C-alpha atoms as an extended CHARMM CRD file, in Angstrom:
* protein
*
        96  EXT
         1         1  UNK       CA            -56.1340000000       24.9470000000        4.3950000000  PROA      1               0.0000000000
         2         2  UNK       CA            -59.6980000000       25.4880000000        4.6620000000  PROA      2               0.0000000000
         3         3  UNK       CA            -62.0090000000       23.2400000000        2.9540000000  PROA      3               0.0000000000
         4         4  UNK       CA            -59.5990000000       21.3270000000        1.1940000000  PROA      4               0.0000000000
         5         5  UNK       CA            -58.5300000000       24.6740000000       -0.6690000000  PROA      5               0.0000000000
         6         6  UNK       CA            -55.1610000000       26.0120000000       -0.0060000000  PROA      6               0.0000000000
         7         7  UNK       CA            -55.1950000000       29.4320000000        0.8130000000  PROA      7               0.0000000000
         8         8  UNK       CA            -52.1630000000       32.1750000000        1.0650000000  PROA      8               0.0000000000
         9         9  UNK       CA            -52.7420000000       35.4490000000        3.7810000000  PROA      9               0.0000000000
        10        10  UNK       CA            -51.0500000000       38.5370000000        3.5750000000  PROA      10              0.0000000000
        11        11  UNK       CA            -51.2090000000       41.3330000000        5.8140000000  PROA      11              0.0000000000
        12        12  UNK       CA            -51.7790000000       44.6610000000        3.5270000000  PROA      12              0.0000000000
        13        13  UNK       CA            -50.2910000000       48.4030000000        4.3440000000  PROA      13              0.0000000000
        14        14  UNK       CA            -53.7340000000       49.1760000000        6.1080000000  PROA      14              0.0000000000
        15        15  UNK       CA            -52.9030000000       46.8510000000        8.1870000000  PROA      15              0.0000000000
        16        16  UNK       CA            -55.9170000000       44.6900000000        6.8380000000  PROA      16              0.0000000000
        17        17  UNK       CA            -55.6770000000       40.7040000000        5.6370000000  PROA      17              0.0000000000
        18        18  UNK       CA            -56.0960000000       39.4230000000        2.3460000000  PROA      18              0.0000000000
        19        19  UNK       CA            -55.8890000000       36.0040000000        1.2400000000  PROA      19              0.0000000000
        20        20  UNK       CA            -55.5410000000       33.6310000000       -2.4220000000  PROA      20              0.0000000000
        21        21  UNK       CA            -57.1210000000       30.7320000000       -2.8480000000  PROA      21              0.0000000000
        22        22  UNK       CA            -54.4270000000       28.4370000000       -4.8650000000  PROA      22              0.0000000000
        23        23  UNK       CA            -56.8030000000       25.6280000000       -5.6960000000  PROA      23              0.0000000000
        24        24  UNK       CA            -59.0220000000       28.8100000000       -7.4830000000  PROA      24              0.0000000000
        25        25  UNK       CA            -57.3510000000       28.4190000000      -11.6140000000  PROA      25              0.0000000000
        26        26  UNK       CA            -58.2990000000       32.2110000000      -11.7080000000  PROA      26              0.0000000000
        27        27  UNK       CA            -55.4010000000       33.0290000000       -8.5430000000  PROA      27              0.0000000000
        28        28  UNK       CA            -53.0200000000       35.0990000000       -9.5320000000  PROA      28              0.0000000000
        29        29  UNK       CA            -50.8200000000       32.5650000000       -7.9390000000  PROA      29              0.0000000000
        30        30  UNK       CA            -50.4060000000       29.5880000000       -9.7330000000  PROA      30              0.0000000000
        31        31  UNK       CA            -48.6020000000       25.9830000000       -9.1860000000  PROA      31              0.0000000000
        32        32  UNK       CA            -46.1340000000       25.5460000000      -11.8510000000  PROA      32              0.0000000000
        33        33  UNK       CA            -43.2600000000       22.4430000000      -12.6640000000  PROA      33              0.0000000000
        34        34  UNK       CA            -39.9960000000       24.0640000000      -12.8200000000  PROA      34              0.0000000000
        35        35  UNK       CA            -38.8730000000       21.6380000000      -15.5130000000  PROA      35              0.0000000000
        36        36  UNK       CA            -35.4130000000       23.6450000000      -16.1630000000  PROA      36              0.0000000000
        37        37  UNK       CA            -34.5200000000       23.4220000000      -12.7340000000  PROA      37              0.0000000000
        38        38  UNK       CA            -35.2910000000       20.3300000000      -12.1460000000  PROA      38              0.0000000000
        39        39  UNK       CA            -33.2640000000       19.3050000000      -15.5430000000  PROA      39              0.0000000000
        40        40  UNK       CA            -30.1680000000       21.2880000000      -13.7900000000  PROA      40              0.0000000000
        41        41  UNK       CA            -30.9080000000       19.8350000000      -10.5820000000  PROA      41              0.0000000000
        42        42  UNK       CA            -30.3610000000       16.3270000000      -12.1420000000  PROA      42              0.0000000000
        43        43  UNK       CA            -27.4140000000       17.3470000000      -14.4410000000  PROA      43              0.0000000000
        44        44  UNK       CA            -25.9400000000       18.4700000000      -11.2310000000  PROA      44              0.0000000000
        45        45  UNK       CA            -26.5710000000       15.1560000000       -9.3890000000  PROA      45              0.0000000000
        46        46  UNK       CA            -25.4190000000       13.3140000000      -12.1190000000  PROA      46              0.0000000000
        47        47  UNK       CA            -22.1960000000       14.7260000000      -12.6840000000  PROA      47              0.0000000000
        48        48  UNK       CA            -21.6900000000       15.0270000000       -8.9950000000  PROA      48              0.0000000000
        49        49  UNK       CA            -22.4610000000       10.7830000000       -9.1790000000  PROA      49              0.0000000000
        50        50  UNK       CA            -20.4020000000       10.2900000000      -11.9250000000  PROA      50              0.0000000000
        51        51  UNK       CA            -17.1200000000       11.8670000000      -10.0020000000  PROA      51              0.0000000000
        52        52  UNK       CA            -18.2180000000        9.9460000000       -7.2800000000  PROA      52              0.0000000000
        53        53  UNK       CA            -18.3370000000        6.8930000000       -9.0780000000  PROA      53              0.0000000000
        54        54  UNK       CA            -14.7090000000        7.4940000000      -10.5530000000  PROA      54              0.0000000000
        55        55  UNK       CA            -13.5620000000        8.3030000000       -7.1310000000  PROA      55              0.0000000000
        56        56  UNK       CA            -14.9490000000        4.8410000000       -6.0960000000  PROA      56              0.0000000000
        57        57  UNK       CA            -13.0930000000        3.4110000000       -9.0450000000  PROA      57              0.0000000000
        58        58  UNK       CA             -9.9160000000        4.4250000000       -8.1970000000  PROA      58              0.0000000000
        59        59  UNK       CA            -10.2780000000        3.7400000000       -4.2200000000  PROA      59              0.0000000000
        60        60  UNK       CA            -10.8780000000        0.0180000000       -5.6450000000  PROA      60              0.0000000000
        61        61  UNK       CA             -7.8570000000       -0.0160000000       -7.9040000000  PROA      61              0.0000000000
        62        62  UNK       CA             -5.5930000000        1.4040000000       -4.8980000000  PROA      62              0.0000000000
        63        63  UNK       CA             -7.2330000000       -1.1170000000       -2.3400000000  PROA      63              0.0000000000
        64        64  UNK       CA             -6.5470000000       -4.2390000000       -4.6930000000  PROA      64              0.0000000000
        65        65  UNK       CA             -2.6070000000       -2.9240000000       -5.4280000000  PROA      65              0.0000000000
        66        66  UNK       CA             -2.4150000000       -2.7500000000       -1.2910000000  PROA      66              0.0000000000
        67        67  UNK       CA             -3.7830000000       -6.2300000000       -0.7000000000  PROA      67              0.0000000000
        68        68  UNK       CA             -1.3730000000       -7.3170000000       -3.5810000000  PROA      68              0.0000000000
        69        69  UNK       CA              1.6380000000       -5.6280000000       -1.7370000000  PROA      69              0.0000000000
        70        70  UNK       CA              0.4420000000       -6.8140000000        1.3600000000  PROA      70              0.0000000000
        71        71  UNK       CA              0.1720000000      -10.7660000000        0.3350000000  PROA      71              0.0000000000
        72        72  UNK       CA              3.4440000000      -10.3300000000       -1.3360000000  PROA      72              0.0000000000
        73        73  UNK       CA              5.0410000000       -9.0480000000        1.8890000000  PROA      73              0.0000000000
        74        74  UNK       CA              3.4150000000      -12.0150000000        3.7840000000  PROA      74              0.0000000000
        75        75  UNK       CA              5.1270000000      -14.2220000000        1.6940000000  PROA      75              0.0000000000
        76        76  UNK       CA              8.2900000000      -12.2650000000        2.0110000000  PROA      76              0.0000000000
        77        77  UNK       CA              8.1980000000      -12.2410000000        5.8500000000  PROA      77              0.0000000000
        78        78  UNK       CA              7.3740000000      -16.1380000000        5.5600000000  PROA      78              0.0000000000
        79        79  UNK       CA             10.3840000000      -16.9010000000        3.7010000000  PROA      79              0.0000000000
        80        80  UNK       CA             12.9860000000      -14.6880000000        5.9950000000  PROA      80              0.0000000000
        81        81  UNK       CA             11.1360000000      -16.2900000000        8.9350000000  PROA      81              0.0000000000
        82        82  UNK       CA             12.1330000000      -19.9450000000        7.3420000000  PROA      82              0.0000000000
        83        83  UNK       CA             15.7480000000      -18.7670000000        6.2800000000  PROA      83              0.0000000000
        84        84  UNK       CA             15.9280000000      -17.8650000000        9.9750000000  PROA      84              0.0000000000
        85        85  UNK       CA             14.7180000000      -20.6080000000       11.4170000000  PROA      85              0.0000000000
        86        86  UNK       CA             16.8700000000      -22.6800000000        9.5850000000  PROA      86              0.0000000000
        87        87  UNK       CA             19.6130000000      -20.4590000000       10.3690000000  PROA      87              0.0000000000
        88        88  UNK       CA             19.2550000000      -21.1520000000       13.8680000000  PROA      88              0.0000000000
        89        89  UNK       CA             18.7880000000      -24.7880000000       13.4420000000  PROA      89              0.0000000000
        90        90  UNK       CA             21.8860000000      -25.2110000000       11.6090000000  PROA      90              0.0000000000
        91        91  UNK       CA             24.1220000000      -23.4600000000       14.4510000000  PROA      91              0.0000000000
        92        92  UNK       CA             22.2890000000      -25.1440000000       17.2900000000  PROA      92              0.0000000000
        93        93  UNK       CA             23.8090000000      -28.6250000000       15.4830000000  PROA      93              0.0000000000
        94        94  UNK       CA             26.9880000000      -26.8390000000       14.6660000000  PROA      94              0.0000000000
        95        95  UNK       CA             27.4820000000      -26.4480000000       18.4000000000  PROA      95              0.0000000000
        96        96  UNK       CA             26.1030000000      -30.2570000000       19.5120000000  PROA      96              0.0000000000
């Protein structure tokens, strides 16, 4: 950058320099928006989101069916833990 203007160098066969200046509208290089690209480049993230996002879903669904098996597992292990305890209780006073 010299000047504020942009400039591109390339060394020639003759082993001389030449340079562009790409803030000059007449430079045969030129600053253009790729708007295709960037329209792919977005389709691209947006299905890639969108899988994501359905992934996400179904991680959810799979976590709240766990935590539902889990609670009902508590309450299972709850209720053999009473039967037992009761169990016990009932032959301690068998034997007193």
């Amino acid at each position: 950058m010299i000047n504020g203007n942009l400039y591109l160098q390339k060394l020639n066969s003759d082993g001389t320099w030449s340079q562009a200046n790409l803030s000059d509208p007449s430079s045969p290089i030129s600053n253009v928006r790729d708007t295709d690209g960037i329209a792919d480049a977005q389709a691209d993230y947006d299905l890639e989101k969108d899988k994501l996002e359905e992934q996400d879903s179904i991680l959810d669904i799979q976590m709240k069916n766990l935590e539902t098996e889990r609670s009902a597992l508590d309450t299972e292990l709850e209720s053999v833990q009473a039967i037992i305890k009761k169990n016990i209780e009932n032959s301690f006073k068998s034997f007193a």
